XYZ file of C-alpha atoms in Angstrom:
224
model
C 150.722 -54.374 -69.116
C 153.024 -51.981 -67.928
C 152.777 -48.260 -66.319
C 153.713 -45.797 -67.862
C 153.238 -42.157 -66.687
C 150.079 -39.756 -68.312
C 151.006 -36.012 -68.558
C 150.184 -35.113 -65.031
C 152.973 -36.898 -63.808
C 150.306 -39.930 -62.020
C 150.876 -43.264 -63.068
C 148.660 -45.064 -65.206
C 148.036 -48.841 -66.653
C 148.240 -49.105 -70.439
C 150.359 -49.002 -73.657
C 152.722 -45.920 -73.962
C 151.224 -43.266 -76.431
C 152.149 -44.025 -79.833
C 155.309 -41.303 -81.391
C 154.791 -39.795 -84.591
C 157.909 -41.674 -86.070
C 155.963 -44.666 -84.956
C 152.681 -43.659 -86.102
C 154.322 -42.754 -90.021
C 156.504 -46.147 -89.899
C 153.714 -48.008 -89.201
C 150.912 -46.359 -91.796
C 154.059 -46.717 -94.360
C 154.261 -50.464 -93.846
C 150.793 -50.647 -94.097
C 150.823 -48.975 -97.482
C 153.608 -51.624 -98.647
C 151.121 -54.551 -97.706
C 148.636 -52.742 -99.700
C 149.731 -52.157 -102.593
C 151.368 -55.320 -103.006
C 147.790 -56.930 -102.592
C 146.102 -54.840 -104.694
C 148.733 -55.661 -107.162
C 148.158 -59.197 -107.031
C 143.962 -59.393 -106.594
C 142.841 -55.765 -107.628
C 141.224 -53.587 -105.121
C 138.091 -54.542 -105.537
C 139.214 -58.205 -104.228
C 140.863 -56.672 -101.349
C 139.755 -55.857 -98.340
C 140.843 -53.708 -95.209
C 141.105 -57.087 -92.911
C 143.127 -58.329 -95.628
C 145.588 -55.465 -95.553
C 145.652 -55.548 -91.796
C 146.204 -58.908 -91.581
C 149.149 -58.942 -94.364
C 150.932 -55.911 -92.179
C 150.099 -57.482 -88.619
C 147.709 -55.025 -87.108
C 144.325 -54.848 -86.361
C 141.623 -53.520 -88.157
C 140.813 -51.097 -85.649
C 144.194 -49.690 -85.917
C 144.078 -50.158 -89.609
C 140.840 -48.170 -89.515
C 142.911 -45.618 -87.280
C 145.148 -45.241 -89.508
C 143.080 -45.024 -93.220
C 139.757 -43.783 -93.765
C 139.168 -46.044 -96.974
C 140.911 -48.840 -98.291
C 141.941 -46.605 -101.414
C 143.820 -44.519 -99.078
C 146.497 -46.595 -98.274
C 148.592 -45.716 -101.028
C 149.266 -42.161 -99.856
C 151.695 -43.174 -97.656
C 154.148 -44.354 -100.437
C 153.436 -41.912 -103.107
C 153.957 -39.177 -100.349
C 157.241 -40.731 -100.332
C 157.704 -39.740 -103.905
C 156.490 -36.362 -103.678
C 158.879 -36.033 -100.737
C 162.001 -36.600 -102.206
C 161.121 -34.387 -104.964
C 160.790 -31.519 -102.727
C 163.357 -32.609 -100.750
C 165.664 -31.709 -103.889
C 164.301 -28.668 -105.061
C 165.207 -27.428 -101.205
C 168.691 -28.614 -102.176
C 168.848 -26.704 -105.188
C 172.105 -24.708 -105.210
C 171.519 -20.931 -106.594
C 174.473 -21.288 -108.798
C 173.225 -24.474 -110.505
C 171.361 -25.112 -113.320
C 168.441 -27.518 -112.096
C 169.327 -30.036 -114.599
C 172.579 -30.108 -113.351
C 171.168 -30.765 -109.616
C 168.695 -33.946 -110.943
C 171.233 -35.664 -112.599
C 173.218 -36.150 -109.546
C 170.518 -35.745 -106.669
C 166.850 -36.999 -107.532
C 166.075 -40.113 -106.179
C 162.203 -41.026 -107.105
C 161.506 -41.790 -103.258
C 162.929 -40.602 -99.926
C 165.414 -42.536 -97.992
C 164.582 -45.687 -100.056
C 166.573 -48.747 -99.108
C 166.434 -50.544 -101.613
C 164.598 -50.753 -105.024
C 161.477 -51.739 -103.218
C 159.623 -48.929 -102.282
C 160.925 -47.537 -105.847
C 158.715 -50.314 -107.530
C 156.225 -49.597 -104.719
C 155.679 -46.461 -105.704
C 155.679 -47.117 -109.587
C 153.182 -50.147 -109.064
C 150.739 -47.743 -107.311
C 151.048 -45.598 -110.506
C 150.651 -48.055 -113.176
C 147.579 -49.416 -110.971
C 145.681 -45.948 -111.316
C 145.566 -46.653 -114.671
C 142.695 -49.231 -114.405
C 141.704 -48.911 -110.456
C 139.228 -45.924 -110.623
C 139.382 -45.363 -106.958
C 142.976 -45.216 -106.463
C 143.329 -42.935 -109.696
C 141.112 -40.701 -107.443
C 143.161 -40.817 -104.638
C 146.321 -40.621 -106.588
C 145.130 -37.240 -108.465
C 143.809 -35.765 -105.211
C 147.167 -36.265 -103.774
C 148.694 -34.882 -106.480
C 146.156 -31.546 -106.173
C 147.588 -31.840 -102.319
C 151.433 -32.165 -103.641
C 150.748 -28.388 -105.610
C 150.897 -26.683 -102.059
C 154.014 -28.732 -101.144
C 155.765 -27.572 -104.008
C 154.867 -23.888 -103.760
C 156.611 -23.283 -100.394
C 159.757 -24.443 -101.814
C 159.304 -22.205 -104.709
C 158.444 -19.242 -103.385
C 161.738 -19.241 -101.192
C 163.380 -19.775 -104.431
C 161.514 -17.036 -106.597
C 161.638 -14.448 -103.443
C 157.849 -14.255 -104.216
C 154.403 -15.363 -101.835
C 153.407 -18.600 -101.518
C 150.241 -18.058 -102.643
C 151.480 -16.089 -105.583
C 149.985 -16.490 -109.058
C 154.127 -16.986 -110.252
C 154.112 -19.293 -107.786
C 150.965 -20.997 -108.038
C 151.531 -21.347 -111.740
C 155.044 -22.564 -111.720
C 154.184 -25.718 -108.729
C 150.924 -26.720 -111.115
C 153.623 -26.931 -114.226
C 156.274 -29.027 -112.047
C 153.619 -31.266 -110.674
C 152.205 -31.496 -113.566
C 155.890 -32.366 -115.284
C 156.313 -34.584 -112.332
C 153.301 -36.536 -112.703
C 153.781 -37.294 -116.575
C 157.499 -38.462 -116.260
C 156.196 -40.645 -112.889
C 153.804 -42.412 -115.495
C 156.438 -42.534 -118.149
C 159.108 -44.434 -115.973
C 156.422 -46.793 -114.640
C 155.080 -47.590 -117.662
C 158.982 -48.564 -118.809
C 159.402 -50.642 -115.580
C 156.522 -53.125 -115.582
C 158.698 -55.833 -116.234
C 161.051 -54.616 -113.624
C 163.394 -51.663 -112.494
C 166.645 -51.433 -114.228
C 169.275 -48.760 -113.520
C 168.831 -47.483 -116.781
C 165.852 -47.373 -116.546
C 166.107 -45.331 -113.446
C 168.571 -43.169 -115.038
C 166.413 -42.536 -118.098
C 163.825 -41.134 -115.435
C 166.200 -38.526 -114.394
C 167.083 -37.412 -117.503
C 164.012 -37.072 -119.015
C 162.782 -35.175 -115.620
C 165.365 -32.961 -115.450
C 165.204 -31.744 -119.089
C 161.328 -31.295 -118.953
C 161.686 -29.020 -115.630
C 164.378 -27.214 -117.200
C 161.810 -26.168 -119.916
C 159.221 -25.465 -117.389
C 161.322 -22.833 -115.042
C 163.038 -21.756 -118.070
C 160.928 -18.102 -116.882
C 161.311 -18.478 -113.276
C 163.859 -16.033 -113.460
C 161.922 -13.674 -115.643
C 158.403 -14.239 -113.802
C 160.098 -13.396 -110.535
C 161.322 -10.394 -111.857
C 157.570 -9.198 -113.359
C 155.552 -9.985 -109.974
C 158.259 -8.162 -107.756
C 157.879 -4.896 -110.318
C 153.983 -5.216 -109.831
């Protein structure tokens, strides 16, 4: 085993501290393994040496990595959540958010190819009939709220932890969540384009209707 060098500058046997692109690269393809067994033997069926031994790694570093077995599919629907956010922070002033879906939402960040897409939308339509990972998925969700909340408070000029803002990141998860459940639902025989497309569309009009009062709300809490 090679030496590397600890933070003292003195050598030392060992492997080389693990970087935090490595560390989220590796929990991610973890969380593909995962879901893809659950998928095909329910969680139940599955367990954690299963899942390490489908992505290659122990199950001490599994066990690093995931506290419960459940919580392996944070990793991909982060992923989701992500890209959302990713696209409100792109959200010219002088467009209309509709607008800015229609050409910029992708449902996960960086993806590929279509498979983290169905990935993402397998883990959904799982939580449907997998208690435990309809607990994890709503708790991440809960989590997702905060996310949300910083991007929208730079938008509305307004605190984070504003009741404007509070209100207006429950809505758009909550908008989020139910057209998440609609396009996975429409997908369980496979992702299509239009499909895909469809998603957008129906997204972008249901947000539209949420922040239809952003503007107005902003206005109220700044005259307060």
């Amino acid at each position: 085993m090679a030496d590397v060098v600890a933070e003292n500058g003195a050598p030392r046997r060992g492997r080389p501290p693990v970087s935090g692109e490595q560390r989220r690269r590796q929990r991610l393809e973890i969380s593909r393994h995962a879901v893809r067994l659950f998928a095909e033997q329910g969680v139940a069926a599955t367990s954690g040496e299963q899942i390490a031994r489908a992505a290659g790694v122990s199950e001490r570093t599994f066990w690093r990595h995931f506290p419960h077995k459940e919580s392996c599919v944070e990793p991909l629907l982060t992923r989701s959540v992500d890209a959302f956010c990713a696209v409100l922070r792109a959200w010219p002033a002088e467009l209309d958010l509709i607008d800015h879906l229609r050409t910029a939402y992708q449902p996960v960040l960086d993806a590929g190819s279509d498979d983290d897409v169905e990935a993402v939308l397998a883990v959904v339509r799982l939580t449907h009939h997998e208690p435990a990972l309809r607990a994890a998925y709503l708790m991440l969700r809960e989590r997702d709220e905060d996310a949300l909340a910083e991007v929208l408070a730079h938008r509305m000029a307004l605190p984070a932890d504003s009741i404007a803002v509070r209100v207006q990141a429950a809505a758009m998860s909550a908008v989020l969540k139910a057209a998440t459940d609609d396009v996975a639902a429409a997908t369980a025989g496979g992702i299509t384009p239009e499909a895909l497309e469809d998603h957008r569309e129906h997204l972008a009009r249901a947000l539209s209707l949420v922040l239809r009062g952003l503007s107005d709300a902003s206005s109220l809490m700044r005259e307060r």
